[in-house]
Tab-separated table of C-alpha atoms (C1' of nucleotides) in Angstrom:
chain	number	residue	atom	x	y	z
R	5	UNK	CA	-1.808	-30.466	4.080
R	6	UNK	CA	1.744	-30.919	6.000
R	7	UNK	CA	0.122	-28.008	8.752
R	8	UNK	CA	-2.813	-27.876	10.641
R	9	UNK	CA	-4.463	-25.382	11.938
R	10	UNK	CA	-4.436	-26.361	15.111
R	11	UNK	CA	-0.467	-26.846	14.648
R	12	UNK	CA	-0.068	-23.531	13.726
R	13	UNK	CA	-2.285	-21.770	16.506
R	14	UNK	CA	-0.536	-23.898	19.119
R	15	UNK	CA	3.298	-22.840	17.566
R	16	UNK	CA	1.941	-18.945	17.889
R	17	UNK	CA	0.684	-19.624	21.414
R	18	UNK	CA	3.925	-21.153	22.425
R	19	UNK	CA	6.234	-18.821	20.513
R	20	UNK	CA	4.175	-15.974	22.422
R	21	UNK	CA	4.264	-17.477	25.905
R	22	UNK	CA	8.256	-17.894	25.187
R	23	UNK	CA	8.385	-14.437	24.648
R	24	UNK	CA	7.481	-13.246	28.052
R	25	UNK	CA	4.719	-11.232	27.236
R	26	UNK	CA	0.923	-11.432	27.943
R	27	UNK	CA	-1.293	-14.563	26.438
R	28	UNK	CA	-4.403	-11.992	26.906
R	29	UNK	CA	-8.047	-13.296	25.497
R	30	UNK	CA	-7.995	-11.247	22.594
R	31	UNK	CA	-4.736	-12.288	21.420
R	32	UNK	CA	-5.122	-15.337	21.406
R	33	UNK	CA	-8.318	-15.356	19.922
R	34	UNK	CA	-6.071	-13.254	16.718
R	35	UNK	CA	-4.223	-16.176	16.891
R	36	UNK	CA	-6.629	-18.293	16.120
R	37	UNK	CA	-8.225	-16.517	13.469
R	38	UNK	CA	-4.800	-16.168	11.488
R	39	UNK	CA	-4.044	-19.688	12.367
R	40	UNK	CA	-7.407	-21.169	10.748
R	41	UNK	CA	-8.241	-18.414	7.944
R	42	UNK	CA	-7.300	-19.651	4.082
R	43	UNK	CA	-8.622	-16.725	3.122
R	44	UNK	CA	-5.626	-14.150	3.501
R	45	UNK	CA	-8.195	-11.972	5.741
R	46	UNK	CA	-7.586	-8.033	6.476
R	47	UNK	CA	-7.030	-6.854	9.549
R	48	UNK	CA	-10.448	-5.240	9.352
R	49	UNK	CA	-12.010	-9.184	8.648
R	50	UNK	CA	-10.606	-10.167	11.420
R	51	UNK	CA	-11.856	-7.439	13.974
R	52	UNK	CA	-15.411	-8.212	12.471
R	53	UNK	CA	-15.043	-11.619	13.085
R	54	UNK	CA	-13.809	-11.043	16.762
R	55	UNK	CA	-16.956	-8.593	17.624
R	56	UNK	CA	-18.985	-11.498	17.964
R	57	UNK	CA	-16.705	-13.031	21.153
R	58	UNK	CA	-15.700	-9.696	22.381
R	59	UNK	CA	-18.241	-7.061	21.283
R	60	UNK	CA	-16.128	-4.372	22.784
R	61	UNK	CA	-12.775	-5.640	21.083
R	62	UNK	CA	-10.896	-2.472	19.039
R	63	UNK	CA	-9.304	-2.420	15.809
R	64	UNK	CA	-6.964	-0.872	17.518
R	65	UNK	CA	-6.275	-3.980	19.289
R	66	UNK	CA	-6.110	-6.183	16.448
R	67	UNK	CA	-3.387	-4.102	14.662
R	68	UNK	CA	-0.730	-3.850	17.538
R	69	UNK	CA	-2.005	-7.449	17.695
R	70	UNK	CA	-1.017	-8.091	14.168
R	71	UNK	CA	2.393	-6.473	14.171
R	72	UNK	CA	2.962	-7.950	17.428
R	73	UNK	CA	2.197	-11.423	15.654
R	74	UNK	CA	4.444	-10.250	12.591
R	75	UNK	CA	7.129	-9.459	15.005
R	76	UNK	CA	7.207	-12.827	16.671
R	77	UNK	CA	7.405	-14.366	12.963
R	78	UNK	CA	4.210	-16.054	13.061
R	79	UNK	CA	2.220	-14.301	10.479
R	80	UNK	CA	3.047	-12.513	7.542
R	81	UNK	CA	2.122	-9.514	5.527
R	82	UNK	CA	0.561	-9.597	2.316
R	83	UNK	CA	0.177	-6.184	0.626
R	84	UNK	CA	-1.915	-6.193	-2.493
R	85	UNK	CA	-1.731	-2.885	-4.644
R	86	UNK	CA	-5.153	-0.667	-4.305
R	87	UNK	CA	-6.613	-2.173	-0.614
R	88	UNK	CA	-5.406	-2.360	2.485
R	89	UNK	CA	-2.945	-5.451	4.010
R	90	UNK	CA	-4.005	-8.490	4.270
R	91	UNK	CA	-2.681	-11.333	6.230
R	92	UNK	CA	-1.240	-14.888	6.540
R	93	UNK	CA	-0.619	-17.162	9.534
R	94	UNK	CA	-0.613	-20.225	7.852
R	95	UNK	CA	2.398	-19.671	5.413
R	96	UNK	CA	4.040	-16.959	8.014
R	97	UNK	CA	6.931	-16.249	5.742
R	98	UNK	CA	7.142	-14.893	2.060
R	99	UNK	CA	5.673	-16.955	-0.561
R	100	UNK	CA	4.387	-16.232	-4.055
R	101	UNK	CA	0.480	-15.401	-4.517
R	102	UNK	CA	-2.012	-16.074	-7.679
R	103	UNK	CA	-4.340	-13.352	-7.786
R	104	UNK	CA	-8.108	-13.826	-9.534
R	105	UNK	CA	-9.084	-10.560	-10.775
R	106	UNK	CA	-12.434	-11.776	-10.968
R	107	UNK	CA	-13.710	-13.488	-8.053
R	108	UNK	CA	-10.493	-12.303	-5.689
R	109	UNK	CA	-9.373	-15.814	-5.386
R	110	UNK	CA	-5.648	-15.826	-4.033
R	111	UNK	CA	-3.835	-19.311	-4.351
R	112	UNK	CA	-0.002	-20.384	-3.293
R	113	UNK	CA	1.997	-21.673	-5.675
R	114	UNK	CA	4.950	-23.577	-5.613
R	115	UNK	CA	7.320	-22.162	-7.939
R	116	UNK	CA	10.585	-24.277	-8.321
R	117	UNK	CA	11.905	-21.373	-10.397
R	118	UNK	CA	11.748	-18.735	-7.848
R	119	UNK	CA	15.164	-20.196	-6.507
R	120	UNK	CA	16.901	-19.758	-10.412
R	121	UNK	CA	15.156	-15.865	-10.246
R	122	UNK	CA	16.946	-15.033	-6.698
R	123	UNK	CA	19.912	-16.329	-8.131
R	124	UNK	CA	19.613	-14.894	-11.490
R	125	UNK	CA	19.060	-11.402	-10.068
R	126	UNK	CA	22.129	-11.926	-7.304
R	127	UNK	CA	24.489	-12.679	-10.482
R	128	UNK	CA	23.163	-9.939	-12.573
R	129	UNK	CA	22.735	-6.875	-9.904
R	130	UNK	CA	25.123	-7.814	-6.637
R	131	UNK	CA	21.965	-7.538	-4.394
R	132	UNK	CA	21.689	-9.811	-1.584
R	133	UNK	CA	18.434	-10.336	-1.675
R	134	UNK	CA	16.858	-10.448	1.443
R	135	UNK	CA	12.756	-11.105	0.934
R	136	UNK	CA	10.541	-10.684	-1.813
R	137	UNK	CA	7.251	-10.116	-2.954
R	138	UNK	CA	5.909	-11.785	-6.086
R	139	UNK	CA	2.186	-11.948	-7.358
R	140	UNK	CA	0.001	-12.958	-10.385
R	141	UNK	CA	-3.010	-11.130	-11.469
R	142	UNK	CA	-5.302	-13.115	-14.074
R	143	UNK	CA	-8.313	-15.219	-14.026
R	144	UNK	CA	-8.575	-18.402	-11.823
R	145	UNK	CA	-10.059	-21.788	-14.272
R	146	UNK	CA	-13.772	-21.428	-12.862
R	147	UNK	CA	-13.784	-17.703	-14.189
R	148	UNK	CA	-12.435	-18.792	-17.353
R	149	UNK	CA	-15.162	-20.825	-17.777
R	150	UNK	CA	-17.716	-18.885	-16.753
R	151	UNK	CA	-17.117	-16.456	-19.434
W	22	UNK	CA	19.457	2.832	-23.252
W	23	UNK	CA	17.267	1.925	-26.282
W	24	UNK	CA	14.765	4.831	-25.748
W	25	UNK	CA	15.499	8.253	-24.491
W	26	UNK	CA	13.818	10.618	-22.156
W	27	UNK	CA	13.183	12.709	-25.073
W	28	UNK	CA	11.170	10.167	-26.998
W	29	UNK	CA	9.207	8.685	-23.669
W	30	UNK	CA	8.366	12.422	-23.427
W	31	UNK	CA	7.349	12.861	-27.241
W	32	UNK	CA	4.959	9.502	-26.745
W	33	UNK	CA	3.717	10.692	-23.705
W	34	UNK	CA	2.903	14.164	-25.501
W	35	UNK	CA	1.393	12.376	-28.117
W	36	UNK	CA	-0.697	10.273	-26.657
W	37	UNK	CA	-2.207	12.910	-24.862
W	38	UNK	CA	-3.028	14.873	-27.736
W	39	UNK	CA	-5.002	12.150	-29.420
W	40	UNK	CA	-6.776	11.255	-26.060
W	41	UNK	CA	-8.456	15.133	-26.492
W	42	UNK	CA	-7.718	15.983	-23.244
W	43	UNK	CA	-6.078	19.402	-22.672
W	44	UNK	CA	-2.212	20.155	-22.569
W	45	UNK	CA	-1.844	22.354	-19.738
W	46	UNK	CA	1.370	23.178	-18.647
W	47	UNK	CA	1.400	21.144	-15.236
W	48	UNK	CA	0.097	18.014	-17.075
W	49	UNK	CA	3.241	17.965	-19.829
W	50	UNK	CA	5.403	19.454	-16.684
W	51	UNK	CA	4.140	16.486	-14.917
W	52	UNK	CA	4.592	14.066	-17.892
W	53	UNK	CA	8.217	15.522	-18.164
W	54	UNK	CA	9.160	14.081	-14.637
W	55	UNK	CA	7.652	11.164	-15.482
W	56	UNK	CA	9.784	10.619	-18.924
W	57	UNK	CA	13.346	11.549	-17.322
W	58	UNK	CA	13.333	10.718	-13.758
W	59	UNK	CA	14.947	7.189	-13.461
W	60	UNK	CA	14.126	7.275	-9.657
W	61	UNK	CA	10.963	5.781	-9.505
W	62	UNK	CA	9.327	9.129	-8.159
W	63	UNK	CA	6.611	9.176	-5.318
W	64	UNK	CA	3.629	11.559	-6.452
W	65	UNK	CA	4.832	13.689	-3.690
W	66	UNK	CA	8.476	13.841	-4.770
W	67	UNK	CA	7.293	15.271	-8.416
W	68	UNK	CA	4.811	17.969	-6.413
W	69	UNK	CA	8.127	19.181	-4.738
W	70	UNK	CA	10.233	19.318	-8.198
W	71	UNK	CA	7.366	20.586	-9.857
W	72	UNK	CA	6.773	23.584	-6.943
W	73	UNK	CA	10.187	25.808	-8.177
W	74	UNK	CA	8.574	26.341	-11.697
W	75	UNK	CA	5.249	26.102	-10.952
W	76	UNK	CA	5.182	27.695	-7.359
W	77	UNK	CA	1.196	27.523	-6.598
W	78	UNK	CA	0.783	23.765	-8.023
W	79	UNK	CA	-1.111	21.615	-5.623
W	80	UNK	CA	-1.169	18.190	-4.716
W	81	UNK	CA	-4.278	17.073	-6.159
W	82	UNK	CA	-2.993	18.001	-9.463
W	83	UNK	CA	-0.126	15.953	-9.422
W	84	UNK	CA	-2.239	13.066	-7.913
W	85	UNK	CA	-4.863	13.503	-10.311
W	86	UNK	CA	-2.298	13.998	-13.665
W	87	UNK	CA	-0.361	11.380	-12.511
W	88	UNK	CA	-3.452	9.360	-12.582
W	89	UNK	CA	-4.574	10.324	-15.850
W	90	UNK	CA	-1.095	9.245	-17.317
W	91	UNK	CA	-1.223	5.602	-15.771
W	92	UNK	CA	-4.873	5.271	-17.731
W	93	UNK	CA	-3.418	6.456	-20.793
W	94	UNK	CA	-0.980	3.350	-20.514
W	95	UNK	CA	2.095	5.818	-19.970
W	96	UNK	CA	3.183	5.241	-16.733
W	97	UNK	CA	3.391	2.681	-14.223
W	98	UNK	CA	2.465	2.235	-10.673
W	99	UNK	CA	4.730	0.600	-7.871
W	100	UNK	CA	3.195	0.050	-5.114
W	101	UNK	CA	5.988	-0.693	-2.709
W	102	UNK	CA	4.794	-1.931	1.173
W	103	UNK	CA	4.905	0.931	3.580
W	104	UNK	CA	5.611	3.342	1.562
W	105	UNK	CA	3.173	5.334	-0.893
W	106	UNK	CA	3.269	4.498	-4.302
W	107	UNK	CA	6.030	5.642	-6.661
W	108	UNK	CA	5.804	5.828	-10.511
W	109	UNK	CA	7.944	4.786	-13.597
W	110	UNK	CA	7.214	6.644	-17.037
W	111	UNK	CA	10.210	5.578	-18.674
W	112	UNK	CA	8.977	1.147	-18.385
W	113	UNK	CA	5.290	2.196	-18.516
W	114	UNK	CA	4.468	-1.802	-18.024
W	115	UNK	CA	5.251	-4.236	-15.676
W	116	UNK	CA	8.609	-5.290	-14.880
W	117	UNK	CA	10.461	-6.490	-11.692
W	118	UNK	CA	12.318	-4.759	-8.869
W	119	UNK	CA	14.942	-5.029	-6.759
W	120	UNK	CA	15.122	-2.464	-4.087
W	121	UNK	CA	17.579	-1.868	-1.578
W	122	UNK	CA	16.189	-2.048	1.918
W	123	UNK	CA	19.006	0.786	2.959
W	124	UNK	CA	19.264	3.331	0.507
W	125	UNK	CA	15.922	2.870	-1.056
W	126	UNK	CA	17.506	1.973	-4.657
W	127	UNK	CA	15.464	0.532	-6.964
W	128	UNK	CA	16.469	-1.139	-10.052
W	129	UNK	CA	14.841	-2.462	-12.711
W	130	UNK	CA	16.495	-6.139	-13.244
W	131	UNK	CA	15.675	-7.995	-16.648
W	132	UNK	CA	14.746	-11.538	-15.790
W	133	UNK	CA	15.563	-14.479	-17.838
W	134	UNK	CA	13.519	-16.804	-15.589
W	135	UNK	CA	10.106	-14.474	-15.725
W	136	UNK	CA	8.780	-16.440	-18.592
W	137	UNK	CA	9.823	-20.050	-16.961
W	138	UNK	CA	8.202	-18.898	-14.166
W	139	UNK	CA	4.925	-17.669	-15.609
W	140	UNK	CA	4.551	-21.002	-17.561
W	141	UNK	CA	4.882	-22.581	-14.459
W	142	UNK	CA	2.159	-21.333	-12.944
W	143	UNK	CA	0.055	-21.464	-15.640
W	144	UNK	CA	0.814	-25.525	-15.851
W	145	UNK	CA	0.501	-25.264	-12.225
W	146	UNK	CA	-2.664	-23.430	-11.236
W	147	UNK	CA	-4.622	-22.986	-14.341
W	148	UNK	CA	-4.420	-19.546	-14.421
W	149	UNK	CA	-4.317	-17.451	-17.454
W	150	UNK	CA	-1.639	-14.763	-15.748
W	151	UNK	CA	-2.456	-10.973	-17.112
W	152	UNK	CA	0.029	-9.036	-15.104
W	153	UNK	CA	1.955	-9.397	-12.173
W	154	UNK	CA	3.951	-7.442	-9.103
W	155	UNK	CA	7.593	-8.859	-8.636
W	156	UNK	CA	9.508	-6.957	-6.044
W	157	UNK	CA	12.592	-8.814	-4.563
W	158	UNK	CA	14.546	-6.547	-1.589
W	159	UNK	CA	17.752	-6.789	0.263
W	160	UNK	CA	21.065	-4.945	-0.462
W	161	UNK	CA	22.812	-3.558	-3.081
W	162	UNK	CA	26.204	-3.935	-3.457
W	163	UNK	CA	27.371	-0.390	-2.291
W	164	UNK	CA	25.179	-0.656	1.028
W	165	UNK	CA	27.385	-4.502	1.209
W	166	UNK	CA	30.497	-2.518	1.652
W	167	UNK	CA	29.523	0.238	4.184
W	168	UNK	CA	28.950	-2.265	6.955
A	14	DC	C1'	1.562	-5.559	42.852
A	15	DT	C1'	2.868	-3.623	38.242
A	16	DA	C1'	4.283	-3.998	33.558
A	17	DA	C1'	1.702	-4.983	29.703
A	18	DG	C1'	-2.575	-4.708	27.294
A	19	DT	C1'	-7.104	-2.755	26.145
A	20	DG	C1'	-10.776	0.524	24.468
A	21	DC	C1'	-11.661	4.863	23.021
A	22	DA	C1'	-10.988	8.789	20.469
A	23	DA	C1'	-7.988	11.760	18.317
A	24	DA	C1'	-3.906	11.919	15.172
A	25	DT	C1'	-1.550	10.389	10.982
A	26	DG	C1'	-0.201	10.288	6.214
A	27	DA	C1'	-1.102	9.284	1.678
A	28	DT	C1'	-4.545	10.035	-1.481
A	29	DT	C1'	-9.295	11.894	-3.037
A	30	DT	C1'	-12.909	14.914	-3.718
A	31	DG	C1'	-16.153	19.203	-3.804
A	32	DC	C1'	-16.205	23.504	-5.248
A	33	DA	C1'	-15.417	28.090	-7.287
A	34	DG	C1'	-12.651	30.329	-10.287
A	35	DG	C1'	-9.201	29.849	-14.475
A	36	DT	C1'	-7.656	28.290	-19.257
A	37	DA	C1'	-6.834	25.483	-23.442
A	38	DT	C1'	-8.977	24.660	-27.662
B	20	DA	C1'	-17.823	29.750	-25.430
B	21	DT	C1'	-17.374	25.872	-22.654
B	22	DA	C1'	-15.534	21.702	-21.290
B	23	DC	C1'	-11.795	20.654	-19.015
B	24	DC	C1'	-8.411	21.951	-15.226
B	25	DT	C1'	-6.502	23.970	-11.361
B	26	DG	C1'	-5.767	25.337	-6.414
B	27	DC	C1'	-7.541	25.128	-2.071
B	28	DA	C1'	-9.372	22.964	1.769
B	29	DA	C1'	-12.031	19.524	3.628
B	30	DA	C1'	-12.921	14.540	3.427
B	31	DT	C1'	-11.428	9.661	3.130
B	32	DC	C1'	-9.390	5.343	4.514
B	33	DA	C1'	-6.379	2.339	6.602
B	34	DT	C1'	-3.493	2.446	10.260
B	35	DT	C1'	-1.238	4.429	14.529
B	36	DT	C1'	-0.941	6.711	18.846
B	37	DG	C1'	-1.961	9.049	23.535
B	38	DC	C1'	-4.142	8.239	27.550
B	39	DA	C1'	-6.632	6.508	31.585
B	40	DC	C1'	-8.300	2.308	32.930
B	41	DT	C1'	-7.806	-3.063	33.202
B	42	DT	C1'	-5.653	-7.443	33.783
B	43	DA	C1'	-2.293	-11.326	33.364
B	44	DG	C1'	1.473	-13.259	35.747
DNA sequence: CTAAGTGCAAATGATTTGCAGGTAT
DNA sequence: ATACCTGCAAATCATTTGCACTTAG
């Protein structure tokens, strides 16, 4: 793993102290959750999660949160079709997802052909493309052993 | 264009007769928005066409026809971020977009590198891919002169 | 001190559902 | 005749916002 956790969390802190505004408890503690969770959690995992350390902690307070973490480039948006967003603050930039439709399993791939597909579509339509979204839906190898 | 609105329509028609559902005359109106509009339509954007010939049709109805037609395999959902969901019934299957983060344009690019990039994930991860989402943004070439 | 942040509850906006009356077959 | 449909309004669900009260710097 080129990252750690504990990398990441301390690159969020510092890009958030940088930014003049508040390095409040809660924040922080977001942070940390998106800095440590593989599992692509919802903002709605991660207030549950925070309830334990600060039972009176809003959801509220976890979405400005999140689109205040967004906003500093530190975490990034992953919106699957059907449920809500869910989030990454590992991989804070776009990258392409695997999807298990069976057991909800979401991997990152490395695609080296995602740079020929920007390109291909920049030739073909005169887009600049900007950012993308790109995700598989199918069934992970333990499911397709399992049935 | 290798099939018409006219034939999308006739399919859609079709397939709706066999299903043994009824043909009322919001669901084919419906089903006729779906087959000609080549503006990836939000459900709300075919309530509003819909309302001058049809001027007590509600909502629900579109949301629920609309719904109806994706499980009969005649149209196709695209769930863009932010935005509610907007519908293609003339490529009732997944395909690619490119949409312009300006003017809203979406077009429907045909990819060369799709299938390299499938089989590379499949080598990759394992997975046996059964549909994707593949949504790149930025700007299209008209927005590229404005500014 | 005081701008920024928080919790709470009410507001949103897209979509859905319950129900009573209509309509295609 | 009778399922299936429709319109209406109320209900969801995730997310956002207004407001009065804290708190970090």
């Amino acid at each position: 793993m080129s990252t750690t956790a504990r990398q990441r969390y301390a690159a969020m802190a510092e890009k958030l102290r940088k930014s003049g505004l508040k390095s409040t408890p809660q924040r922080l503690a977001i942070m940390r959750v998106l800095s440590e969770s593989k599992r692509h959690p919802s903002a709605d995992d991660i207030w549950r999660h925070l309830r334990r350390r600060f039972p009176g902690i809003s959801q509220a307070t976890v979405y400005r949160n999140i689109m205040l973490i967004k906003s500093l480039g530190e975490a990034y948006e992953i919106a699957l079709a059907g449920a809500g967003c869910r989030y990454d603050g590992r991989k804070p930039y776009p990258h392409p997802h695997v999807v298990c439709l069976e057991c909800g399993e979401i991997i990152d791939p490395e695609l080296e052909s995602l740079r020929d597909m920007t390109r291909e579509i920049t030739a073909a339509s005169g887009f600049e493309i900007r950012t993308f979204r790109l995700d598989f839906f199918g069934r992970c190898p333990a499911c397709r052993k399992k049935n």
